[in-house]
PDB file of C-alpha atoms in Angstrom:
ATOM      1  CA  MET A   1       4.454 -16.233 -14.901  1.00  0.00           C
ATOM      2  CA  ILE A   2       6.259 -19.546 -14.704  1.00  0.00           C
ATOM      3  CA  GLU A   3       5.687 -22.475 -17.008  1.00  0.00           C
ATOM      4  CA  LYS A   4       5.189 -25.412 -14.658  1.00  0.00           C
ATOM      5  CA  VAL A   5       6.672 -28.656 -15.929  1.00  0.00           C
ATOM      6  CA  PRO A   6       7.548 -31.940 -14.220  1.00  0.00           C
ATOM      7  CA  GLY A   7      10.630 -31.560 -12.057  1.00  0.00           C
ATOM      8  CA  ILE A   8      10.462 -27.765 -11.858  1.00  0.00           C
ATOM      9  CA  TYR A   9       8.701 -26.393  -8.810  1.00  0.00           C
ATOM     10  CA  LEU A  10       8.303 -22.871  -7.471  1.00  0.00           C
ATOM     11  CA  SER A  11      10.957 -23.630  -4.860  1.00  0.00           C
ATOM     12  CA  SER A  12      13.441 -24.700  -7.558  1.00  0.00           C
ATOM     13  CA  VAL A  13      12.820 -21.439  -9.472  1.00  0.00           C
ATOM     14  CA  LYS A  14      13.375 -19.485  -6.251  1.00  0.00           C
ATOM     15  CA  ASP A  15      16.612 -21.389  -5.599  1.00  0.00           C
ATOM     16  CA  HIS A  16      17.783 -20.749  -9.158  1.00  0.00           C
ATOM     17  CA  LEU A  17      17.166 -17.003  -8.846  1.00  0.00           C
ATOM     18  CA  ALA A  18      19.129 -16.959  -5.575  1.00  0.00           C
ATOM     19  CA  TRP A  19      21.976 -18.862  -7.273  1.00  0.00           C
ATOM     20  CA  VAL A  20      22.025 -16.418 -10.197  1.00  0.00           C
ATOM     21  CA  CYS A  21      22.284 -13.490  -7.785  1.00  0.00           C
ATOM     22  CA  LYS A  22      25.283 -14.890  -5.866  1.00  0.00           C
ATOM     23  CA  SER A  23      27.490 -12.661  -8.000  1.00  0.00           C
ATOM     24  CA  ALA A  24      29.011  -9.624  -6.280  1.00  0.00           C
ATOM     25  CA  LEU A  25      27.312  -7.516  -8.964  1.00  0.00           C
ATOM     26  CA  TYR A  26      23.991  -7.988  -7.159  1.00  0.00           C
ATOM     27  CA  GLU A  27      25.278  -7.226  -3.662  1.00  0.00           C
ATOM     28  CA  LYS A  28      24.531  -3.991  -1.865  1.00  0.00           C
ATOM     29  CA  GLU A  29      26.701  -2.581   0.872  1.00  0.00           C
ATOM     30  CA  VAL A  30      25.260  -0.596   3.783  1.00  0.00           C
ATOM     31  CA  GLN A  31      26.540   0.409   7.162  1.00  0.00           C
ATOM     32  CA  ASP A  32      25.113  -1.196  10.255  1.00  0.00           C
ATOM     33  CA  ASP A  33      24.316   0.707  13.475  1.00  0.00           C
ATOM     34  CA  ASP A  34      27.990   0.600  14.505  1.00  0.00           C
ATOM     35  CA  GLY A  35      29.171   2.021  11.171  1.00  0.00           C
ATOM     36  CA  ASN A  36      30.595  -1.288   9.939  1.00  0.00           C
ATOM     37  CA  PRO A  37      29.997  -2.190   6.299  1.00  0.00           C
ATOM     38  CA  LYS A  38      27.619  -5.122   5.665  1.00  0.00           C
ATOM     39  CA  ARG A  39      26.968  -6.763   2.308  1.00  0.00           C
ATOM     40  CA  PHE A  40      23.546  -8.056   1.311  1.00  0.00           C
ATOM     41  CA  ARG A  41      22.241 -10.125  -1.593  1.00  0.00           C
ATOM     42  CA  PRO A  42      18.668 -10.401  -2.858  1.00  0.00           C
ATOM     43  CA  VAL A  43      16.322 -12.878  -1.214  1.00  0.00           C
ATOM     44  CA  PHE A  44      13.461 -14.210  -3.312  1.00  0.00           C
ATOM     45  CA  GLU A  45       9.919 -15.147  -2.422  1.00  0.00           C
ATOM     46  CA  ILE A  46       7.570 -16.338  -5.136  1.00  0.00           C
ATOM     47  CA  ASP A  47       3.934 -15.575  -4.524  1.00  0.00           C
ATOM     48  CA  GLY A  48       1.036 -16.487  -6.730  1.00  0.00           C
ATOM     49  CA  HIS A  49      -2.507 -15.373  -7.210  1.00  0.00           C
ATOM     50  CA  GLN A  50      -5.035 -17.143  -5.061  1.00  0.00           C
ATOM     51  CA  SER A  51      -7.039 -19.767  -6.851  1.00  0.00           C
ATOM     52  CA  ARG A  52      -9.841 -21.852  -5.429  1.00  0.00           C
ATOM     53  CA  THR A  53     -10.012 -22.788  -1.772  1.00  0.00           C
ATOM     54  CA  ILE A  54      -9.690 -26.415  -0.748  1.00  0.00           C
ATOM     55  CA  ARG A  55     -13.431 -26.436   0.046  1.00  0.00           C
ATOM     56  CA  GLU A  56     -14.251 -25.241  -3.495  1.00  0.00           C
ATOM     57  CA  ALA A  57     -11.830 -27.681  -5.122  1.00  0.00           C
ATOM     58  CA  LEU A  58     -13.319 -30.620  -3.210  1.00  0.00           C
ATOM     59  CA  ARG A  59     -16.816 -29.901  -4.588  1.00  0.00           C
ATOM     60  CA  THR A  60     -15.787 -31.142  -8.038  1.00  0.00           C
ATOM     61  CA  GLY A  61     -12.397 -32.775  -7.411  1.00  0.00           C
ATOM     62  CA  THR A  62     -10.909 -35.848  -5.791  1.00  0.00           C
ATOM     63  CA  LEU A  63      -8.816 -35.681  -2.617  1.00  0.00           C
ATOM     64  CA  GLN A  64      -5.655 -37.495  -3.685  1.00  0.00           C
ATOM     65  CA  ASP A  65      -3.583 -37.411  -0.506  1.00  0.00           C
ATOM     66  CA  ILE A  66      -2.216 -35.481   2.433  1.00  0.00           C
ATOM     67  CA  GLU A  67       1.551 -35.499   2.808  1.00  0.00           C
ATOM     68  CA  PHE A  68       3.563 -34.746   5.948  1.00  0.00           C
ATOM     69  CA  ILE A  69       7.254 -33.831   5.747  1.00  0.00           C
ATOM     70  CA  SER A  70       9.637 -32.845   8.517  1.00  0.00           C
ATOM     71  CA  HIS A  71      13.354 -32.126   8.354  1.00  0.00           C
ATOM     72  CA  GLU A  72      15.842 -32.481  11.178  1.00  0.00           C
ATOM     73  CA  GLU A  73      19.589 -32.358  11.533  1.00  0.00           C
ATOM     74  CA  ASN A  74      21.328 -35.374  12.995  1.00  0.00           C
ATOM     75  CA  HIS A  75      24.353 -34.408  15.117  1.00  0.00           C
ATOM     76  CA  GLU A  76      25.263 -37.977  16.178  1.00  0.00           C
ATOM     77  CA  ASP A  77      28.961 -37.394  15.636  1.00  0.00           C
ATOM     78  CA  GLY A  78      29.102 -34.483  18.068  1.00  0.00           C
ATOM     79  CA  LEU A  79      29.264 -30.743  17.694  1.00  0.00           C
ATOM     80  CA  ASP A  80      32.899 -30.151  16.762  1.00  0.00           C
ATOM     81  CA  GLU A  81      34.128 -27.098  14.900  1.00  0.00           C
ATOM     82  CA  ASP A  82      33.387 -28.844  11.623  1.00  0.00           C
ATOM     83  CA  PRO A  83      30.596 -31.260  12.513  1.00  0.00           C
ATOM     84  CA  ILE A  84      29.289 -33.682   9.985  1.00  0.00           C
ATOM     85  CA  VAL A  85      25.591 -32.904   9.916  1.00  0.00           C
ATOM     86  CA  GLU A  86      23.200 -35.253   8.232  1.00  0.00           C
ATOM     87  CA  GLU A  87      19.772 -33.980   7.294  1.00  0.00           C
ATOM     88  CA  VAL A  88      17.085 -36.524   8.076  1.00  0.00           C
ATOM     89  CA  VAL A  89      13.752 -36.256   6.269  1.00  0.00           C
ATOM     90  CA  HIS A  90      10.657 -37.914   7.689  1.00  0.00           C
ATOM     91  CA  GLU A  91       7.690 -38.394   5.388  1.00  0.00           C
ATOM     92  CA  ALA A  92       4.214 -39.814   5.756  1.00  0.00           C
ATOM     93  CA  ARG A  93       1.286 -39.812   3.375  1.00  0.00           C
ATOM     94  CA  TRP A  94      -2.397 -40.447   3.833  1.00  0.00           C
ATOM     95  CA  GLU A  95      -3.681 -41.711   0.488  1.00  0.00           C
ATOM     96  CA  VAL A  96      -7.383 -41.075  -0.009  1.00  0.00           C
ATOM     97  CA  LYS A  97      -7.988 -40.995  -3.808  1.00  0.00           C
ATOM     98  CA  LYS A  98     -11.747 -40.500  -3.384  1.00  0.00           C
ATOM     99  CA  ARG A  99     -14.296 -37.768  -3.746  1.00  0.00           C
ATOM    100  CA  VAL A 100     -15.189 -36.646  -0.253  1.00  0.00           C
ATOM    101  CA  SER A 101     -17.975 -34.503   1.092  1.00  0.00           C
ATOM    102  CA  GLU A 102     -17.242 -31.397   3.126  1.00  0.00           C
ATOM    103  CA  ASP A 103     -18.128 -33.266   6.334  1.00  0.00           C
ATOM    104  CA  GLN A 104     -15.779 -36.135   5.431  1.00  0.00           C
ATOM    105  CA  ALA A 105     -13.029 -33.625   4.645  1.00  0.00           C
ATOM    106  CA  ARG A 106     -13.555 -31.958   8.030  1.00  0.00           C
ATOM    107  CA  THR A 107     -13.197 -35.358   9.717  1.00  0.00           C
ATOM    108  CA  ILE A 108      -9.999 -36.171   7.799  1.00  0.00           C
ATOM    109  CA  PHE A 109      -8.412 -32.763   8.395  1.00  0.00           C
ATOM    110  CA  GLY A 110      -9.535 -32.880  12.036  1.00  0.00           C
ATOM    111  CA  ARG A 111      -7.339 -35.947  12.593  1.00  0.00           C
ATOM    112  CA  ILE A 112      -4.186 -34.110  11.532  1.00  0.00           C
ATOM    113  CA  GLY A 113      -3.586 -32.580  14.966  1.00  0.00           C
ATOM    114  CA  GLY A 114      -3.569 -35.966  16.688  1.00  0.00           C
ATOM    115  CA  PHE A 115      -1.290 -37.426  14.029  1.00  0.00           C
ATOM    116  CA  LEU A 116       1.202 -34.562  14.273  1.00  0.00           C
ATOM    117  CA  GLY A 117       1.643 -35.144  18.009  1.00  0.00           C
ATOM    118  CA  GLY A 118       3.277 -38.506  17.302  1.00  0.00           C
ATOM    119  CA  PHE A 119       4.988 -37.592  14.036  1.00  0.00           C
ATOM    120  CA  ARG A 120       8.740 -36.935  14.044  1.00  0.00           C
ATOM    121  CA  GLY A 121       9.456 -33.242  14.238  1.00  0.00           C
ATOM    122  CA  GLY A 122       6.161 -32.466  15.931  1.00  0.00           C
ATOM    123  CA  ALA A 123       3.424 -30.116  14.785  1.00  0.00           C
ATOM    124  CA  ASP A 124       5.578 -26.974  14.580  1.00  0.00           C
ATOM    125  CA  ASP A 125       8.233 -28.330  12.221  1.00  0.00           C
ATOM    126  CA  THR A 126       6.083 -30.414   9.892  1.00  0.00           C
ATOM    127  CA  GLN A 127       5.006 -29.239   6.470  1.00  0.00           C
ATOM    128  CA  ILE A 128       1.575 -30.447   5.357  1.00  0.00           C
ATOM    129  CA  PHE A 129       0.616 -30.684   1.671  1.00  0.00           C
ATOM    130  CA  VAL A 130      -2.823 -31.411   0.225  1.00  0.00           C
ATOM    131  CA  ARG A 131      -3.283 -32.671  -3.347  1.00  0.00           C
ATOM    132  CA  ILE A 132      -6.613 -32.560  -5.151  1.00  0.00           C
ATOM    133  CA  LYS A 133      -7.287 -33.850  -8.650  1.00  0.00           C
ATOM    134  CA  ALA A 134      -9.610 -31.518 -10.551  1.00  0.00           C
ATOM    135  CA  ALA A 135     -12.315 -32.720 -12.938  1.00  0.00           C
ATOM    136  CA  ASN A 136     -10.047 -31.864 -15.919  1.00  0.00           C
ATOM    137  CA  GLY A 137      -7.342 -34.235 -14.586  1.00  0.00           C
ATOM    138  CA  GLN A 138      -5.034 -31.502 -13.297  1.00  0.00           C
ATOM    139  CA  ILE A 139      -3.546 -32.263  -9.889  1.00  0.00           C
ATOM    140  CA  LYS A 140      -3.185 -29.234  -7.647  1.00  0.00           C
ATOM    141  CA  ARG A 141      -0.952 -29.253  -4.582  1.00  0.00           C
ATOM    142  CA  THR A 142      -0.719 -26.697  -1.811  1.00  0.00           C
ATOM    143  CA  GLU A 143       0.927 -26.416   1.563  1.00  0.00           C
ATOM    144  CA  VAL A 144      -1.545 -25.931   4.393  1.00  0.00           C
ATOM    145  CA  HIS A 145      -1.144 -24.845   7.967  1.00  0.00           C
ATOM    146  CA  HIS A 146      -2.843 -26.985  10.561  1.00  0.00           C
ATOM    147  CA  ASN A 147      -5.538 -25.025  12.306  1.00  0.00           C
ATOM    148  CA  GLY A 148      -8.651 -27.188  12.298  1.00  0.00           C
ATOM    149  CA  ASP A 149     -11.588 -26.314  10.041  1.00  0.00           C
ATOM    150  CA  GLU A 150      -9.710 -23.390   8.557  1.00  0.00           C
ATOM    151  CA  ILE A 151      -7.789 -25.824   6.327  1.00  0.00           C
ATOM    152  CA  LEU A 152     -10.848 -25.859   4.053  1.00  0.00           C
ATOM    153  CA  GLU A 153     -10.516 -22.093   3.597  1.00  0.00           C
ATOM    154  CA  GLN A 154      -6.850 -22.205   2.593  1.00  0.00           C
ATOM    155  CA  ALA A 155      -6.264 -21.786  -1.110  1.00  0.00           C
ATOM    156  CA  PHE A 156      -4.160 -23.046  -3.968  1.00  0.00           C
ATOM    157  CA  VAL A 157      -1.833 -20.860  -5.970  1.00  0.00           C
ATOM    158  CA  GLN A 158      -3.483 -20.355  -9.322  1.00  0.00           C
ATOM    159  CA  ASN A 159      -2.106 -22.572 -12.040  1.00  0.00           C
ATOM    160  CA  GLU A 160      -3.851 -23.288 -15.297  1.00  0.00           C
ATOM    161  CA  ILE A 161      -3.549 -25.878 -18.029  1.00  0.00           C
ATOM    162  CA  VAL A 162      -2.834 -24.643 -21.526  1.00  0.00           C
ATOM    163  CA  ASN A 163      -3.323 -27.137 -24.342  1.00  0.00           C
ATOM    164  CA  ASP A 164      -4.283 -27.583 -28.012  1.00  0.00           C
ATOM    165  CA  PHE A 165      -0.835 -26.959 -29.491  1.00  0.00           C
ATOM    166  CA  ASP A 166      -0.165 -27.454 -33.181  1.00  0.00           C
ATOM    167  CA  PRO A 167       2.338 -29.032 -33.555  1.00  0.00           C
ATOM    168  CA  PRO A 168       2.037 -30.791 -30.161  1.00  0.00           C
ATOM    169  CA  LEU A 169       4.474 -29.824 -27.429  1.00  0.00           C
ATOM    170  CA  THR A 170       7.593 -31.919 -27.295  1.00  0.00           C
ATOM    171  CA  GLN A 171       9.113 -33.134 -24.029  1.00  0.00           C
ATOM    172  CA  ARG A 172      11.426 -30.150 -24.093  1.00  0.00           C
ATOM    173  CA  TYR A 173      12.217 -27.330 -26.434  1.00  0.00           C
ATOM    174  CA  GLU A 174      15.302 -25.158 -26.655  1.00  0.00           C
ATOM    175  CA  ALA A 175      13.762 -21.821 -27.624  1.00  0.00           C
ATOM    176  CA  PHE A 176      10.670 -19.912 -26.569  1.00  0.00           C
ATOM    177  CA  ARG A 177       7.563 -21.137 -28.341  1.00  0.00           C
ATOM    178  CA  HIS A 178       5.484 -18.202 -29.452  1.00  0.00           C
ATOM    179  CA  ASP A 179       2.266 -20.219 -29.154  1.00  0.00           C
ATOM    180  CA  MET A 180       3.126 -20.998 -25.505  1.00  0.00           C
ATOM    181  CA  ILE A 181       3.836 -17.329 -24.821  1.00  0.00           C
ATOM    182  CA  GLN A 182       0.481 -16.376 -26.356  1.00  0.00           C
ATOM    183  CA  LYS A 183      -1.397 -18.921 -24.235  1.00  0.00           C
ATOM    184  CA  MET A 184       0.416 -17.750 -21.080  1.00  0.00           C
ATOM    185  CA  LEU A 185      -0.512 -14.138 -21.894  1.00  0.00           C
ATOM    186  CA  GLU A 186      -4.172 -15.144 -22.242  1.00  0.00           C
ATOM    187  CA  VAL A 187      -4.022 -16.765 -18.792  1.00  0.00           C
ATOM    188  CA  ALA A 188      -2.255 -13.703 -17.353  1.00  0.00           C
ATOM    189  CA  ASN A 189      -4.950 -11.393 -18.705  1.00  0.00           C
ATOM    190  CA  ASN A 190      -7.593 -13.417 -16.858  1.00  0.00           C
ATOM    191  CA  VAL A 191      -5.773 -13.694 -13.513  1.00  0.00           C
ATOM    192  CA  GLY A 192      -8.074 -12.850 -10.659  1.00  0.00           C
ATOM    193  CA  ASP A 193     -11.281 -13.542 -12.596  1.00  0.00           C
TER     194      ASP A 193
END
């Protein structure tokens, strides 16, 4: 379980674990098909338990926005041995901030395909994120894959709010808080319910 706080995302935890394992201590050596030694390091993927689908979340929540992000490399200065490559990020956001019915959601998500055709990077290279604000104020965000009505069936990774701390949580704390650990264990025991 990961405590989710502002500025720390699942991707940043994954990157941190990869950075920690850059040490030669974590490398494994095997022989390839030609008998040459090859060294490998761990690669991390962080998966979560499925929470509600977008359709279920929209029944009680508010569709905040849909975000489109594409990355490309700009090779304007040529492809020399040591090219200077600039990563260019293109972003667009459809702000909705309204409760929508399932039919309205289908209409909105149905327009994504047409939008992607003209968006930089095209449909294949664009990441699409949907954010929904739940009735308790929690904003959930998930990456979706564009495939028409099936967007409504895609799900969020389960994340839960834990609250009622005494003393209240500070902006940051240097040691593990036993009350936080206890609340995280309670959530973990109910995963999948």
